[in-house]
Amino acid sequence: MDETKKKIINATVALFVSKGYKGTTTKEIANASGVNEVTVFRHFGSKKGLLEAVVDQMTFQTVFDDHFTKQLSWDLEKDLWMISKKYHETLDSIKDLVLIGFREAGNHPELNELISKFPKSFKKIVYDYLVEMKQKNKIINVNLELQAMNFVWLNFGYFISKSRFGKELITVDHDEFLKQSTILFARGLMP
């Protein structure tokens, strides 16, 4: 991606976080990125096109790249814990944007498909991993798509609860929660 697009996307994220999708104008995005508004439209077409570019850049396919995949040990508990930790690190780094996405989706139903790219990309990563573990005969015969989705719900539910309520709902340390949850989840899948 060229530098101009990066500057525009970074400015867009910052403005969406501070003002929301609806409250941000393309003129403000252009000013914050040091370009004129025509440049914004030339690269992205519209404010929705900008949001699409932001979401595409932040899907988990870019986080769980080949470098990450090489770290897998094919030990279910260890790998799921590592995957959970990376998932939460990523979500925490874009927490404001994720929460804004939820808030704005209620006002802009067309954004639901865009926002769903986050959990869909994570589900695909977990599903692909479980398929490989099944091929290695390291997990029992279960519906892998359903189990991948259960893992997404476990992690995303915790993220939302932690983001919204802090320690009001659960006082267990973040790492301890992830570790205990992934141990239990993994044990349910092991032969």
C-alpha positions in Angstrom: 0.0 0.0 0.0 1.4 3.4 -0.9 2.2 6.1 1.7 -0.8 8.3 0.8 -3.3 5.5 1.3 -1.6 4.6 4.6 -1.8 8.3 5.8 -5.5 8.5 4.8 -6.4 5.2 6.5 -4.5 6.1 9.7 -6.3 9.5 9.9 -9.6 7.8 9.2 -9.1 5.3 12.1 -8.2 8.2 14.5 -11.2 10.2 13.4 -13.7 7.3 13.5 -12.4 6.5 17.1 -12.8 10.1 18.3 -16.0 11.2 16.3 -17.6 8.0 15.1 -18.4 7.0 11.5 -21.3 9.3 11.1 -19.6 12.3 12.8 -16.5 12.2 10.5 -16.5 13.9 7.2 -14.3 13.2 4.2 -13.1 16.8 4.4 -11.8 16.2 8.0 -10.2 13.0 6.9 -8.4 14.8 4.0 -7.3 17.6 6.4 -6.0 15.2 9.0 -4.0 13.2 6.4 -2.6 16.2 4.7 -4.2 15.6 1.3 -7.1 17.2 -0.5 -10.6 15.7 -0.5 -10.3 14.7 -4.2 -7.3 12.5 -3.3 -9.5 10.7 -0.7 -12.2 10.1 -3.2 -9.7 9.0 -5.9 -8.2 6.3 -3.6 -11.3 5.1 -1.8 -14.4 6.4 -3.7 -16.4 7.3 -0.6 -16.4 7.3 3.2 -17.9 3.8 3.1 -15.0 2.8 0.8 -12.6 4.1 3.4 -14.3 2.0 6.1 -14.0 -1.0 3.9 -10.3 -0.4 3.4 -9.8 0.0 7.2 -11.7 -3.3 7.9 -9.8 -5.1 5.1 -6.5 -3.9 6.5 -7.4 -5.1 10.0 -8.7 -8.6 9.3 -6.9 -11.4 11.2 -5.5 -12.9 8.0 -2.8 -10.3 8.2 -2.1 -11.0 11.9 -2.0 -14.8 11.6 0.5 -14.8 8.7 3.1 -17.3 7.7 5.4 -16.1 10.5 2.8 -16.9 13.1 1.9 -20.2 11.5 5.5 -21.4 11.8 5.2 -20.9 15.6 2.5 -23.6 15.9 3.6 -26.7 17.8 0.6 -28.8 16.9 -0.1 -29.2 20.6 -3.8 -28.3 20.9 -3.6 -26.6 24.3 -0.5 -24.6 23.6 -1.6 -23.5 20.1 -5.1 -22.5 21.1 -3.7 -20.4 24.0 -1.2 -18.8 21.6 -3.9 -18.1 19.1 -6.2 -16.6 21.8 -3.4 -14.4 23.1 -2.6 -13.1 19.6 -6.3 -12.5 18.9 -6.7 -10.5 22.1 -3.6 -8.5 21.5 -4.9 -7.6 18.1 -8.4 -6.8 19.3 -7.1 -4.7 22.2 -5.0 -2.7 19.7 -8.1 -1.8 17.7 -10.6 -1.9 20.6 -12.0 1.5 20.0 -12.6 0.8 16.3 -14.3 -2.5 17.0 -16.6 -0.9 19.6 -17.4 2.0 17.2 -18.2 -0.6 14.5 -20.8 -2.1 16.7 -22.2 1.2 17.7 -22.3 2.5 14.1 -23.7 -0.7 12.6 -27.0 0.0 14.4 -27.3 3.3 12.5 -25.9 1.9 9.3 -27.0 -1.7 8.6 -24.9 -1.9 5.5 -21.8 -1.9 7.8 -22.8 -5.3 9.3 -21.3 -7.2 6.5 -18.0 -5.2 6.8 -17.9 -5.7 10.6 -18.5 -9.4 10.3 -15.2 -9.7 8.5 -13.4 -9.6 11.8 -15.0 -12.7 13.3 -15.2 -14.5 10.0 -11.5 -14.1 9.4 -10.7 -15.4 12.9 -13.1 -18.3 12.5 -11.4 -19.3 9.3 -8.0 -19.3 11.0 -9.3 -21.5 13.8 -11.2 -23.7 11.4 -8.2 -24.3 9.2 -6.1 -25.1 12.3 -8.7 -27.6 13.6 -8.9 -29.2 10.1 -5.2 -29.8 10.1 -5.3 -31.1 13.7 -8.1 -33.5 12.6 -5.9 -34.7 9.7 -3.1 -35.4 12.2 -5.6 -37.4 14.3 -5.1 -35.1 17.3 -8.7 -34.2 17.8 -12.0 -36.1 18.0 -14.5 -36.3 15.2 -16.8 -33.3 15.7 -18.2 -30.6 13.6 -15.1 -28.4 13.1 -17.0 -25.4 11.9 -19.1 -25.4 15.0 -16.1 -25.8 17.2 -14.3 -23.0 15.5 -17.3 -20.8 16.0 -17.5 -21.8 19.7 -13.8 -20.7 20.1 -14.6 -17.4 18.4 -17.6 -16.9 20.8 -15.5 -17.8 23.8 -12.8 -15.2 22.9 -15.0 -12.5 21.5 -17.5 -12.7 24.4 -14.6 -12.3 26.8 -13.3 -9.3 24.8 -16.6 -7.6 24.8 -17.3 -8.3 28.5 -13.8 -7.0 29.4 -14.1 -3.9 27.2 -17.6 -3.0 28.5 -17.4 -4.0 32.2 -13.7 -4.3 33.1 -13.3 -6.4 36.3 -16.9 -6.0 37.3 -17.9 -9.4 35.8 -14.7 -11.4 36.3 -11.8 -10.7 38.6 -9.5 -13.4 37.2 -6.4 -12.1 35.5 -6.6 -11.9 31.6 -3.8 -14.5 31.0 -5.3 -16.8 33.5 -8.7 -16.6 31.9 -7.3 -17.3 28.5 -5.2 -20.2 29.7 -7.9 -21.9 31.7 -10.5 -21.4 29.0 -8.3 -22.8 26.2 -7.2 -25.8 28.4 -10.9 -26.7 29.0 -11.8 -26.1 25.3 -8.8 -28.2 24.1 -9.5 -31.1 26.5 -13.0 -31.3 25.1 -11.6 -31.9 21.6 -8.7 -34.3 22.4 -9.1 -38.1 21.9 
